[in-house]
Amino acid sequence: MKSKKSILLLTVVLTVLLIAAVSFSGCLDSDGHDHDHGDPNATYDPLDNESLNSVLNGSKILVAASVVPQTEFIEKVGGDNVIAISMIPAGAGHTYDPSPRQLEDLSKADLYMQLGSDEPFETNNMKTFIEMNQNMTVINSSDGITLIQSGSSTDPHIWTSPKCAIIMVENTYKGLAAIDPANESYYRANADAYIEELEAFDAELTTELSDLSSRNFMVYHPAWGYFARDYNLTQISVEVDGKEPAPKDITKFINIAKENNISVIFVQEQVSITGATAIAEGFGGEVYIIDPLAKNYVENMRYVGQVLAEKMS
Ligand SMILES: [Zn+2]
């Protein structure tokens, strides 16, 4: 009787482990790490012929960057003079591998706005990009931003704080002015107008988030470290070393959520939310999607601010 029970228990344990292994393995990269649950099917949208011709005949400047929100900054500052491409396509993650077609476009770029915050994509690819396009000027978007140390590395997600975005926009201006000094005043005026908008939004966000009863929020992937720092909030990440939380972690996070009066876990689009859902069920909360990589920067961040304010008040 006793041994039958043990066998039954063993079978249950093995089944649970098997289910866990199967559901977690979908999120792992070949090196066993899952850095951010990017959509493996996300693809780069190549430059169309018209854009390509305008770059080749010198009527437009091609500016490359690592993440989609940077293309918004580049277009705001560069206006009609630029075409911006993001080397990590919408929906893809930190360990995305650029396609050959993408490298072809990059070989024509005049400027690269590097995040410069130990972004894994840049660590893996910048050397190749620079080698294959030696005419490309590389500007560090993080210049002037105090980076957040995260263990032995740096939190790469500088763009999720509007305060950091203001500095990134200023650095974008510097890059464009450096490669196209003839149009410096145009870029200055564009940058000033957009920085004014960002400063007004920053003030709005500061007020909106100033008197929340809870200052702690739970997220799946820790993309909001700079946002949390700059608006006096605490981000609690559920992802452990880039992986789904294990069952023991789920219990731990349920308790943390209860202790900190947390009612919601924020996740990104296209992520595996098995662990987040299990935790939310454990403390009777909900899973809510916010996007750290949307292009329409102010509009998207305003929505994020509103959601946080609503869920944390
Ligand atoms: Zn990330």
PDB file of C-alpha atoms and ligand atoms in Angstrom:
ATOM      1  CA  MET A   1       0.000   0.000   0.000  1.00  0.00           C
ATOM      2  CA  LYS A   2       2.757   2.320   1.067  1.00  0.00           C
ATOM      3  CA  SER A   3       4.870   1.587  -2.020  1.00  0.00           C
ATOM      4  CA  LYS A   4       1.868   2.022  -4.319  1.00  0.00           C
ATOM      5  CA  LYS A   5       1.351   5.446  -2.817  1.00  0.00           C
ATOM      6  CA  SER A   6       5.039   6.243  -3.372  1.00  0.00           C
ATOM      7  CA  ILE A   7       4.814   5.130  -6.981  1.00  0.00           C
ATOM      8  CA  LEU A   8       1.705   7.232  -7.468  1.00  0.00           C
ATOM      9  CA  LEU A   9       3.403  10.208  -5.863  1.00  0.00           C
ATOM     10  CA  LEU A  10       6.502   9.674  -7.994  1.00  0.00           C
ATOM     11  CA  THR A  11       4.356   9.491 -11.137  1.00  0.00           C
ATOM     12  CA  VAL A  12       2.607  12.725 -10.229  1.00  0.00           C
ATOM     13  CA  VAL A  13       5.921  14.462  -9.533  1.00  0.00           C
ATOM     14  CA  LEU A  14       7.441  13.230 -12.797  1.00  0.00           C
ATOM     15  CA  THR A  15       4.369  14.303 -14.769  1.00  0.00           C
ATOM     16  CA  VAL A  16       4.497  17.771 -13.229  1.00  0.00           C
ATOM     17  CA  LEU A  17       8.212  18.014 -14.007  1.00  0.00           C
ATOM     18  CA  LEU A  18       7.606  16.852 -17.567  1.00  0.00           C
ATOM     19  CA  ILE A  19       4.837  19.405 -18.103  1.00  0.00           C
ATOM     20  CA  ALA A  20       7.061  22.068 -16.580  1.00  0.00           C
ATOM     21  CA  ALA A  21       9.992  21.073 -18.776  1.00  0.00           C
ATOM     22  CA  VAL A  22       7.847  21.125 -21.921  1.00  0.00           C
ATOM     23  CA  SER A  23       6.209  24.451 -21.142  1.00  0.00           C
ATOM     24  CA  PHE A  24       9.511  26.082 -20.109  1.00  0.00           C
ATOM     25  CA  SER A  25      11.600  24.724 -22.977  1.00  0.00           C
ATOM     26  CA  GLY A  26       9.548  26.742 -25.460  1.00  0.00           C
ATOM     27  CA  CYS A  27      11.076  29.868 -23.939  1.00  0.00           C
ATOM     28  CA  LEU A  28      14.697  28.820 -23.958  1.00  0.00           C
ATOM     29  CA  ASP A  29      17.361  29.867 -26.404  1.00  0.00           C
ATOM     30  CA  SER A  30      19.951  27.411 -27.635  1.00  0.00           C
ATOM     31  CA  ASP A  31      22.307  28.496 -24.863  1.00  0.00           C
ATOM     32  CA  GLY A  32      19.672  27.605 -22.282  1.00  0.00           C
ATOM     33  CA  HIS A  33      18.943  31.223 -21.483  1.00  0.00           C
ATOM     34  CA  ASP A  34      15.747  33.004 -22.154  1.00  0.00           C
ATOM     35  CA  HIS A  35      16.601  36.647 -22.032  1.00  0.00           C
ATOM     36  CA  ASP A  36      13.278  38.272 -22.693  1.00  0.00           C
ATOM     37  CA  HIS A  37      10.747  36.005 -24.355  1.00  0.00           C
ATOM     38  CA  GLY A  38      10.888  37.862 -27.658  1.00  0.00           C
ATOM     39  CA  ASP A  39       8.658  36.544 -30.394  1.00  0.00           C
ATOM     40  CA  PRO A  40      10.789  34.044 -32.388  1.00  0.00           C
ATOM     41  CA  ASN A  41       8.695  34.815 -35.484  1.00  0.00           C
ATOM     42  CA  ALA A  42       9.300  38.552 -35.413  1.00  0.00           C
ATOM     43  CA  THR A  43      10.863  39.626 -38.695  1.00  0.00           C
ATOM     44  CA  TYR A  44      12.615  42.698 -40.019  1.00  0.00           C
ATOM     45  CA  ASP A  45      10.731  44.717 -42.590  1.00  0.00           C
ATOM     46  CA  PRO A  46      13.374  45.550 -45.250  1.00  0.00           C
ATOM     47  CA  LEU A  47      13.727  49.010 -46.766  1.00  0.00           C
ATOM     48  CA  ASP A  48      11.468  49.458 -49.785  1.00  0.00           C
ATOM     49  CA  ASN A  49      12.924  50.516 -53.153  1.00  0.00           C
ATOM     50  CA  GLU A  50      11.958  54.158 -52.791  1.00  0.00           C
ATOM     51  CA  SER A  51      13.649  54.429 -49.386  1.00  0.00           C
ATOM     52  CA  LEU A  52      16.673  52.535 -50.630  1.00  0.00           C
ATOM     53  CA  ASN A  53      17.033  54.845 -53.648  1.00  0.00           C
ATOM     54  CA  SER A  54      16.719  57.974 -51.534  1.00  0.00           C
ATOM     55  CA  VAL A  55      19.547  56.673 -49.327  1.00  0.00           C
ATOM     56  CA  LEU A  56      21.689  55.661 -52.302  1.00  0.00           C
ATOM     57  CA  ASN A  57      21.246  59.005 -54.107  1.00  0.00           C
ATOM     58  CA  GLY A  58      22.038  60.895 -50.896  1.00  0.00           C
ATOM     59  CA  SER A  59      18.674  62.622 -50.477  1.00  0.00           C
ATOM     60  CA  LYS A  60      18.061  60.824 -47.158  1.00  0.00           C
ATOM     61  CA  ILE A  61      20.287  59.766 -44.269  1.00  0.00           C
ATOM     62  CA  LEU A  62      19.886  56.183 -43.091  1.00  0.00           C
ATOM     63  CA  VAL A  63      20.052  55.923 -39.302  1.00  0.00           C
ATOM     64  CA  ALA A  64      20.063  52.535 -37.588  1.00  0.00           C
ATOM     65  CA  ALA A  65      19.293  51.826 -33.949  1.00  0.00           C
ATOM     66  CA  SER A  66      18.786  48.756 -31.795  1.00  0.00           C
ATOM     67  CA  VAL A  67      15.172  49.062 -30.579  1.00  0.00           C
ATOM     68  CA  VAL A  68      11.949  50.400 -32.115  1.00  0.00           C
ATOM     69  CA  PRO A  69      11.367  53.354 -29.711  1.00  0.00           C
ATOM     70  CA  GLN A  70      14.705  54.790 -30.870  1.00  0.00           C
ATOM     71  CA  THR A  71      13.349  55.017 -34.429  1.00  0.00           C
ATOM     72  CA  GLU A  72      10.683  57.381 -33.084  1.00  0.00           C
ATOM     73  CA  PHE A  73      13.392  59.588 -31.522  1.00  0.00           C
ATOM     74  CA  ILE A  74      15.411  59.545 -34.767  1.00  0.00           C
ATOM     75  CA  GLU A  75      12.396  60.477 -36.888  1.00  0.00           C
ATOM     76  CA  LYS A  76      11.352  63.244 -34.476  1.00  0.00           C
ATOM     77  CA  VAL A  77      14.811  64.846 -34.653  1.00  0.00           C
ATOM     78  CA  GLY A  78      15.691  64.005 -38.256  1.00  0.00           C
ATOM     79  CA  GLY A  79      12.295  64.813 -39.747  1.00  0.00           C
ATOM     80  CA  ASP A  80      12.163  64.502 -43.530  1.00  0.00           C
ATOM     81  CA  ASN A  81      15.921  64.094 -43.820  1.00  0.00           C
ATOM     82  CA  VAL A  82      16.145  60.628 -42.328  1.00  0.00           C
ATOM     83  CA  ILE A  83      15.038  57.025 -42.640  1.00  0.00           C
ATOM     84  CA  ALA A  84      15.284  55.096 -39.374  1.00  0.00           C
ATOM     85  CA  ILE A  85      15.574  51.320 -38.989  1.00  0.00           C
ATOM     86  CA  SER A  86      15.513  49.215 -35.838  1.00  0.00           C
ATOM     87  CA  MET A  87      17.876  46.265 -35.980  1.00  0.00           C
ATOM     88  CA  ILE A  88      15.773  44.413 -33.386  1.00  0.00           C
ATOM     89  CA  PRO A  89      12.381  44.252 -35.147  1.00  0.00           C
ATOM     90  CA  ALA A  90       9.132  44.938 -33.315  1.00  0.00           C
ATOM     91  CA  GLY A  91       8.353  42.001 -31.034  1.00  0.00           C
ATOM     92  CA  ALA A  92      11.820  40.414 -31.113  1.00  0.00           C
ATOM     93  CA  GLY A  93      14.047  40.069 -28.070  1.00  0.00           C
ATOM     94  CA  HIS A  94      17.535  40.851 -26.805  1.00  0.00           C
ATOM     95  CA  THR A  95      19.074  37.797 -28.454  1.00  0.00           C
ATOM     96  CA  TYR A  96      17.598  38.375 -31.907  1.00  0.00           C
ATOM     97  CA  ASP A  97      19.889  37.450 -34.814  1.00  0.00           C
ATOM     98  CA  PRO A  98      19.858  39.928 -37.714  1.00  0.00           C
ATOM     99  CA  SER A  99      19.027  38.490 -41.140  1.00  0.00           C
ATOM    100  CA  PRO A 100      21.349  38.848 -44.179  1.00  0.00           C
ATOM    101  CA  ARG A 101      18.830  41.244 -45.813  1.00  0.00           C
ATOM    102  CA  GLN A 102      18.971  43.387 -42.724  1.00  0.00           C
ATOM    103  CA  LEU A 103      22.767  43.497 -42.772  1.00  0.00           C
ATOM    104  CA  GLU A 104      22.524  44.632 -46.396  1.00  0.00           C
ATOM    105  CA  ASP A 105      20.401  47.605 -45.295  1.00  0.00           C
ATOM    106  CA  LEU A 106      22.745  48.285 -42.402  1.00  0.00           C
ATOM    107  CA  SER A 107      25.723  48.393 -44.753  1.00  0.00           C
ATOM    108  CA  LYS A 108      24.183  51.608 -46.197  1.00  0.00           C
ATOM    109  CA  ALA A 109      23.594  53.308 -42.829  1.00  0.00           C
ATOM    110  CA  ASP A 110      25.313  56.624 -42.118  1.00  0.00           C
ATOM    111  CA  LEU A 111      24.749  56.591 -38.371  1.00  0.00           C
ATOM    112  CA  TYR A 112      24.099  54.023 -35.630  1.00  0.00           C
ATOM    113  CA  MET A 113      22.470  55.168 -32.414  1.00  0.00           C
ATOM    114  CA  GLN A 114      23.848  52.540 -30.063  1.00  0.00           C
ATOM    115  CA  LEU A 115      22.013  51.993 -26.768  1.00  0.00           C
ATOM    116  CA  GLY A 116      25.397  51.596 -25.097  1.00  0.00           C
ATOM    117  CA  SER A 117      23.842  50.030 -22.005  1.00  0.00           C
ATOM    118  CA  ASP A 118      25.206  46.480 -22.332  1.00  0.00           C
ATOM    119  CA  GLU A 119      22.227  45.570 -24.487  1.00  0.00           C
ATOM    120  CA  PRO A 120      22.904  41.859 -25.286  1.00  0.00           C
ATOM    121  CA  PHE A 121      21.979  42.404 -28.952  1.00  0.00           C
ATOM    122  CA  GLU A 122      24.686  45.066 -29.217  1.00  0.00           C
ATOM    123  CA  THR A 123      27.228  42.997 -27.298  1.00  0.00           C
ATOM    124  CA  ASN A 124      26.625  40.188 -29.799  1.00  0.00           C
ATOM    125  CA  ASN A 125      26.537  42.272 -32.995  1.00  0.00           C
ATOM    126  CA  MET A 126      28.091  45.754 -32.789  1.00  0.00           C
ATOM    127  CA  LYS A 127      31.577  44.581 -33.686  1.00  0.00           C
ATOM    128  CA  THR A 128      30.271  42.950 -36.888  1.00  0.00           C
ATOM    129  CA  PHE A 129      28.150  46.009 -37.749  1.00  0.00           C
ATOM    130  CA  ILE A 130      31.145  48.332 -37.408  1.00  0.00           C
ATOM    131  CA  GLU A 131      33.410  46.009 -39.393  1.00  0.00           C
ATOM    132  CA  MET A 132      30.973  45.704 -42.267  1.00  0.00           C
ATOM    133  CA  ASN A 133      30.174  49.437 -42.464  1.00  0.00           C
ATOM    134  CA  GLN A 134      33.245  51.460 -41.681  1.00  0.00           C
ATOM    135  CA  ASN A 135      31.663  54.694 -42.956  1.00  0.00           C
ATOM    136  CA  MET A 136      28.997  54.514 -40.246  1.00  0.00           C
ATOM    137  CA  THR A 137      29.296  56.949 -37.327  1.00  0.00           C
ATOM    138  CA  VAL A 138      28.396  55.306 -34.001  1.00  0.00           C
ATOM    139  CA  ILE A 139      26.920  57.478 -31.253  1.00  0.00           C
ATOM    140  CA  ASN A 140      26.261  56.309 -27.710  1.00  0.00           C
ATOM    141  CA  SER A 141      22.642  57.024 -26.699  1.00  0.00           C
ATOM    142  CA  SER A 142      23.478  56.410 -23.025  1.00  0.00           C
ATOM    143  CA  ASP A 143      25.986  59.247 -22.847  1.00  0.00           C
ATOM    144  CA  GLY A 144      24.816  61.315 -19.856  1.00  0.00           C
ATOM    145  CA  ILE A 145      22.508  58.613 -18.434  1.00  0.00           C
ATOM    146  CA  THR A 146      23.399  57.025 -15.091  1.00  0.00           C
ATOM    147  CA  LEU A 147      23.161  53.327 -15.883  1.00  0.00           C
ATOM    148  CA  ILE A 148      21.627  50.848 -13.458  1.00  0.00           C
ATOM    149  CA  GLN A 149      23.904  48.015 -12.434  1.00  0.00           C
ATOM    150  CA  SER A 150      22.058  44.715 -12.363  1.00  0.00           C
ATOM    151  CA  GLY A 151      24.222  41.982 -10.877  1.00  0.00           C
ATOM    152  CA  SER A 152      27.418  41.780 -12.896  1.00  0.00           C
ATOM    153  CA  SER A 153      25.913  43.592 -15.905  1.00  0.00           C
ATOM    154  CA  THR A 154      23.891  46.686 -16.739  1.00  0.00           C
ATOM    155  CA  ASP A 155      20.141  47.011 -17.146  1.00  0.00           C
ATOM    156  CA  PRO A 156      19.913  47.681 -20.916  1.00  0.00           C
ATOM    157  CA  HIS A 157      16.360  49.140 -20.989  1.00  0.00           C
ATOM    158  CA  ILE A 158      17.256  52.850 -20.799  1.00  0.00           C
ATOM    159  CA  TRP A 159      14.452  53.952 -23.137  1.00  0.00           C
ATOM    160  CA  THR A 160      11.584  53.025 -20.786  1.00  0.00           C
ATOM    161  CA  SER A 161      12.150  56.164 -18.702  1.00  0.00           C
ATOM    162  CA  PRO A 162      10.997  59.421 -20.338  1.00  0.00           C
ATOM    163  CA  LYS A 163      13.756  61.185 -18.354  1.00  0.00           C
ATOM    164  CA  CYS A 164      16.323  58.962 -20.099  1.00  0.00           C
ATOM    165  CA  ALA A 165      14.482  59.423 -23.408  1.00  0.00           C
ATOM    166  CA  ILE A 166      15.124  63.183 -23.187  1.00  0.00           C
ATOM    167  CA  ILE A 167      18.881  62.496 -22.983  1.00  0.00           C
ATOM    168  CA  MET A 168      18.632  59.930 -25.796  1.00  0.00           C
ATOM    169  CA  VAL A 169      16.918  62.519 -28.006  1.00  0.00           C
ATOM    170  CA  GLU A 170      19.671  65.040 -27.234  1.00  0.00           C
ATOM    171  CA  ASN A 171      22.267  62.415 -28.202  1.00  0.00           C
ATOM    172  CA  THR A 172      20.340  61.719 -31.398  1.00  0.00           C
ATOM    173  CA  TYR A 173      20.574  65.432 -32.206  1.00  0.00           C
ATOM    174  CA  LYS A 174      24.351  65.321 -31.594  1.00  0.00           C
ATOM    175  CA  GLY A 175      24.702  62.346 -33.940  1.00  0.00           C
ATOM    176  CA  LEU A 176      22.705  63.927 -36.759  1.00  0.00           C
ATOM    177  CA  ALA A 177      24.424  67.305 -36.354  1.00  0.00           C
ATOM    178  CA  ALA A 178      27.805  65.558 -36.502  1.00  0.00           C
ATOM    179  CA  ILE A 179      27.150  63.722 -39.762  1.00  0.00           C
ATOM    180  CA  ASP A 180      25.066  66.447 -41.430  1.00  0.00           C
ATOM    181  CA  PRO A 181      26.267  69.828 -40.090  1.00  0.00           C
ATOM    182  CA  ALA A 182      24.570  71.682 -42.963  1.00  0.00           C
ATOM    183  CA  ASN A 183      21.205  70.901 -41.370  1.00  0.00           C
ATOM    184  CA  GLU A 184      22.244  71.364 -37.748  1.00  0.00           C
ATOM    185  CA  SER A 185      19.710  74.114 -37.015  1.00  0.00           C
ATOM    186  CA  TYR A 186      16.865  72.017 -38.436  1.00  0.00           C
ATOM    187  CA  TYR A 187      17.804  69.101 -36.139  1.00  0.00           C
ATOM    188  CA  ARG A 188      18.203  71.489 -33.181  1.00  0.00           C
ATOM    189  CA  ALA A 189      14.713  72.922 -33.684  1.00  0.00           C
ATOM    190  CA  ASN A 190      13.175  69.454 -34.084  1.00  0.00           C
ATOM    191  CA  ALA A 191      14.972  68.134 -31.000  1.00  0.00           C
ATOM    192  CA  ASP A 192      13.932  71.176 -28.931  1.00  0.00           C
ATOM    193  CA  ALA A 193      10.278  70.733 -29.894  1.00  0.00           C
ATOM    194  CA  TYR A 194      10.272  67.031 -29.045  1.00  0.00           C
ATOM    195  CA  ILE A 195      12.229  67.525 -25.808  1.00  0.00           C
ATOM    196  CA  GLU A 196       9.664  70.140 -24.792  1.00  0.00           C
ATOM    197  CA  GLU A 197       6.909  67.579 -25.358  1.00  0.00           C
ATOM    198  CA  LEU A 198       8.853  64.930 -23.391  1.00  0.00           C
ATOM    199  CA  GLU A 199       9.500  67.340 -20.505  1.00  0.00           C
ATOM    200  CA  ALA A 200       5.814  68.212 -20.286  1.00  0.00           C
ATOM    201  CA  PHE A 201       4.977  64.520 -20.322  1.00  0.00           C
ATOM    202  CA  ASP A 202       7.613  63.799 -17.656  1.00  0.00           C
ATOM    203  CA  ALA A 203       6.016  66.437 -15.396  1.00  0.00           C
ATOM    204  CA  GLU A 204       2.570  64.943 -16.039  1.00  0.00           C
ATOM    205  CA  LEU A 205       3.838  61.441 -15.206  1.00  0.00           C
ATOM    206  CA  THR A 206       5.630  62.617 -12.050  1.00  0.00           C
ATOM    207  CA  THR A 207       2.371  64.138 -10.775  1.00  0.00           C
ATOM    208  CA  GLU A 208       0.292  61.130 -11.803  1.00  0.00           C
ATOM    209  CA  LEU A 209       2.573  58.668  -9.984  1.00  0.00           C
ATOM    210  CA  SER A 210       3.462  60.860  -6.995  1.00  0.00           C
ATOM    211  CA  ASP A 211       0.870  59.784  -4.475  1.00  0.00           C
ATOM    212  CA  LEU A 212       0.108  56.159  -5.225  1.00  0.00           C
ATOM    213  CA  SER A 213      -0.641  54.156  -2.100  1.00  0.00           C
ATOM    214  CA  SER A 214       1.615  51.325  -3.309  1.00  0.00           C
ATOM    215  CA  ARG A 215       4.995  52.056  -4.914  1.00  0.00           C
ATOM    216  CA  ASN A 216       5.804  48.448  -5.803  1.00  0.00           C
ATOM    217  CA  PHE A 217       4.807  46.807  -9.036  1.00  0.00           C
ATOM    218  CA  MET A 218       5.386  43.287 -10.280  1.00  0.00           C
ATOM    219  CA  VAL A 219       6.523  42.603 -13.836  1.00  0.00           C
ATOM    220  CA  TYR A 220       7.397  39.507 -15.775  1.00  0.00           C
ATOM    221  CA  HIS A 221      10.452  40.729 -17.704  1.00  0.00           C
ATOM    222  CA  PRO A 222      12.379  43.512 -15.891  1.00  0.00           C
ATOM    223  CA  ALA A 223      12.138  46.129 -18.663  1.00  0.00           C
ATOM    224  CA  TRP A 224      11.022  48.970 -16.363  1.00  0.00           C
ATOM    225  CA  GLY A 225      14.053  49.508 -14.105  1.00  0.00           C
ATOM    226  CA  TYR A 226      14.825  53.049 -15.331  1.00  0.00           C
ATOM    227  CA  PHE A 227      11.149  53.984 -15.278  1.00  0.00           C
ATOM    228  CA  ALA A 228      10.896  52.726 -11.675  1.00  0.00           C
ATOM    229  CA  ARG A 229      14.068  54.547 -10.604  1.00  0.00           C
ATOM    230  CA  ASP A 230      13.053  57.852 -12.180  1.00  0.00           C
ATOM    231  CA  TYR A 231       9.511  57.892 -10.775  1.00  0.00           C
ATOM    232  CA  ASN A 232      10.363  56.538  -7.347  1.00  0.00           C
ATOM    233  CA  LEU A 233       8.763  53.122  -7.808  1.00  0.00           C
ATOM    234  CA  THR A 234      10.054  49.595  -7.184  1.00  0.00           C
ATOM    235  CA  GLN A 235      10.004  46.980  -9.916  1.00  0.00           C
ATOM    236  CA  ILE A 236       9.759  43.385  -8.719  1.00  0.00           C
ATOM    237  CA  SER A 237      10.634  41.004 -11.542  1.00  0.00           C
ATOM    238  CA  VAL A 238       9.182  37.515 -11.688  1.00  0.00           C
ATOM    239  CA  GLU A 239      11.575  36.279 -14.356  1.00  0.00           C
ATOM    240  CA  VAL A 240      14.509  34.599 -12.630  1.00  0.00           C
ATOM    241  CA  ASP A 241      17.856  34.762 -14.481  1.00  0.00           C
ATOM    242  CA  GLY A 242      15.966  35.199 -17.718  1.00  0.00           C
ATOM    243  CA  LYS A 243      13.868  32.096 -17.112  1.00  0.00           C
ATOM    244  CA  GLU A 244      10.300  31.293 -16.149  1.00  0.00           C
ATOM    245  CA  PRO A 245       9.863  31.135 -12.372  1.00  0.00           C
ATOM    246  CA  ALA A 246      10.144  27.589 -10.963  1.00  0.00           C
ATOM    247  CA  PRO A 247       7.287  26.300  -8.771  1.00  0.00           C
ATOM    248  CA  LYS A 248       9.186  27.291  -5.592  1.00  0.00           C
ATOM    249  CA  ASP A 249       9.657  30.808  -7.000  1.00  0.00           C
ATOM    250  CA  ILE A 250       5.952  31.029  -7.794  1.00  0.00           C
ATOM    251  CA  THR A 251       5.131  30.490  -4.107  1.00  0.00           C
ATOM    252  CA  LYS A 252       7.766  33.056  -3.151  1.00  0.00           C
ATOM    253  CA  PHE A 253       6.355  35.686  -5.536  1.00  0.00           C
ATOM    254  CA  ILE A 254       2.787  35.041  -4.390  1.00  0.00           C
ATOM    255  CA  ASN A 255       3.947  35.870  -0.857  1.00  0.00           C
ATOM    256  CA  ILE A 256       5.881  38.935  -2.005  1.00  0.00           C
ATOM    257  CA  ALA A 257       2.800  40.171  -3.871  1.00  0.00           C
ATOM    258  CA  LYS A 258       0.613  39.689  -0.785  1.00  0.00           C
ATOM    259  CA  GLU A 259       3.131  41.399   1.505  1.00  0.00           C
ATOM    260  CA  ASN A 260       3.445  44.372  -0.836  1.00  0.00           C
ATOM    261  CA  ASN A 261      -0.247  44.780  -1.525  1.00  0.00           C
ATOM    262  CA  ILE A 262       0.271  44.107  -5.235  1.00  0.00           C
ATOM    263  CA  SER A 263      -2.823  43.464  -7.338  1.00  0.00           C
ATOM    264  CA  VAL A 264      -1.405  43.001 -10.819  1.00  0.00           C
ATOM    265  CA  ILE A 265       1.532  41.529 -12.751  1.00  0.00           C
ATOM    266  CA  PHE A 266       2.542  43.393 -15.876  1.00  0.00           C
ATOM    267  CA  VAL A 267       3.707  41.344 -18.829  1.00  0.00           C
ATOM    268  CA  GLN A 268       4.873  42.209 -22.320  1.00  0.00           C
ATOM    269  CA  GLU A 269       3.053  41.247 -25.439  1.00  0.00           C
ATOM    270  CA  GLN A 270       4.070  37.922 -26.962  1.00  0.00           C
ATOM    271  CA  VAL A 271       5.582  36.574 -23.757  1.00  0.00           C
ATOM    272  CA  SER A 272       4.893  33.230 -22.201  1.00  0.00           C
ATOM    273  CA  ILE A 273       2.752  34.128 -19.211  1.00  0.00           C
ATOM    274  CA  THR A 274       2.346  30.700 -17.611  1.00  0.00           C
ATOM    275  CA  GLY A 275       4.356  31.655 -14.527  1.00  0.00           C
ATOM    276  CA  ALA A 276       2.843  35.131 -14.291  1.00  0.00           C
ATOM    277  CA  THR A 277      -0.672  33.694 -14.509  1.00  0.00           C
ATOM    278  CA  ALA A 278       0.084  31.119 -11.801  1.00  0.00           C
ATOM    279  CA  ILE A 279       1.379  33.862  -9.502  1.00  0.00           C
ATOM    280  CA  ALA A 280      -1.555  36.182 -10.215  1.00  0.00           C
ATOM    281  CA  GLU A 281      -3.986  33.348  -9.453  1.00  0.00           C
ATOM    282  CA  GLY A 282      -2.101  32.708  -6.222  1.00  0.00           C
ATOM    283  CA  PHE A 283      -2.671  36.191  -4.869  1.00  0.00           C
ATOM    284  CA  GLY A 284      -6.014  36.781  -6.542  1.00  0.00           C
ATOM    285  CA  GLY A 285      -4.652  39.429  -8.902  1.00  0.00           C
ATOM    286  CA  GLU A 286      -4.615  39.925 -12.647  1.00  0.00           C
ATOM    287  CA  VAL A 287      -2.119  39.837 -15.506  1.00  0.00           C
ATOM    288  CA  TYR A 288      -1.938  43.043 -17.511  1.00  0.00           C
ATOM    289  CA  ILE A 289      -0.073  43.720 -20.783  1.00  0.00           C
ATOM    290  CA  ILE A 290       2.120  46.802 -21.169  1.00  0.00           C
ATOM    291  CA  ASP A 291       4.582  47.249 -24.039  1.00  0.00           C
ATOM    292  CA  PRO A 292       8.121  48.566 -23.480  1.00  0.00           C
ATOM    293  CA  LEU A 293       8.909  48.519 -27.213  1.00  0.00           C
ATOM    294  CA  ALA A 294       6.093  50.448 -28.894  1.00  0.00           C
ATOM    295  CA  LYS A 295       7.017  53.060 -31.497  1.00  0.00           C
ATOM    296  CA  ASN A 296       4.534  55.794 -30.565  1.00  0.00           C
ATOM    297  CA  TYR A 297       6.607  56.651 -27.516  1.00  0.00           C
ATOM    298  CA  VAL A 298       4.689  59.360 -25.649  1.00  0.00           C
ATOM    299  CA  GLU A 299       1.285  57.862 -26.389  1.00  0.00           C
ATOM    300  CA  ASN A 300       2.417  54.408 -25.253  1.00  0.00           C
ATOM    301  CA  MET A 301       4.188  55.647 -22.126  1.00  0.00           C
ATOM    302  CA  ARG A 302       1.169  57.771 -21.218  1.00  0.00           C
ATOM    303  CA  TYR A 303      -0.919  54.591 -21.376  1.00  0.00           C
ATOM    304  CA  VAL A 304       1.650  52.759 -19.195  1.00  0.00           C
ATOM    305  CA  GLY A 305       1.503  55.588 -16.641  1.00  0.00           C
ATOM    306  CA  GLN A 306      -2.287  55.492 -16.583  1.00  0.00           C
ATOM    307  CA  VAL A 307      -2.375  51.718 -16.145  1.00  0.00           C
ATOM    308  CA  LEU A 308       0.184  51.836 -13.302  1.00  0.00           C
ATOM    309  CA  ALA A 309      -1.657  54.697 -11.605  1.00  0.00           C
ATOM    310  CA  GLU A 310      -4.974  52.876 -11.888  1.00  0.00           C
ATOM    311  CA  LYS A 311      -3.684  49.481 -10.736  1.00  0.00           C
ATOM    312  CA  MET A 312      -1.474  50.782  -7.913  1.00  0.00           C
ATOM    313  CA  SER A 313      -3.740  53.387  -6.363  1.00  0.00           C
TER     314      SER A 313
HETATM  315 ZN    ZN B   1      14.197  43.394 -22.157  1.00  0.00          ZN
END
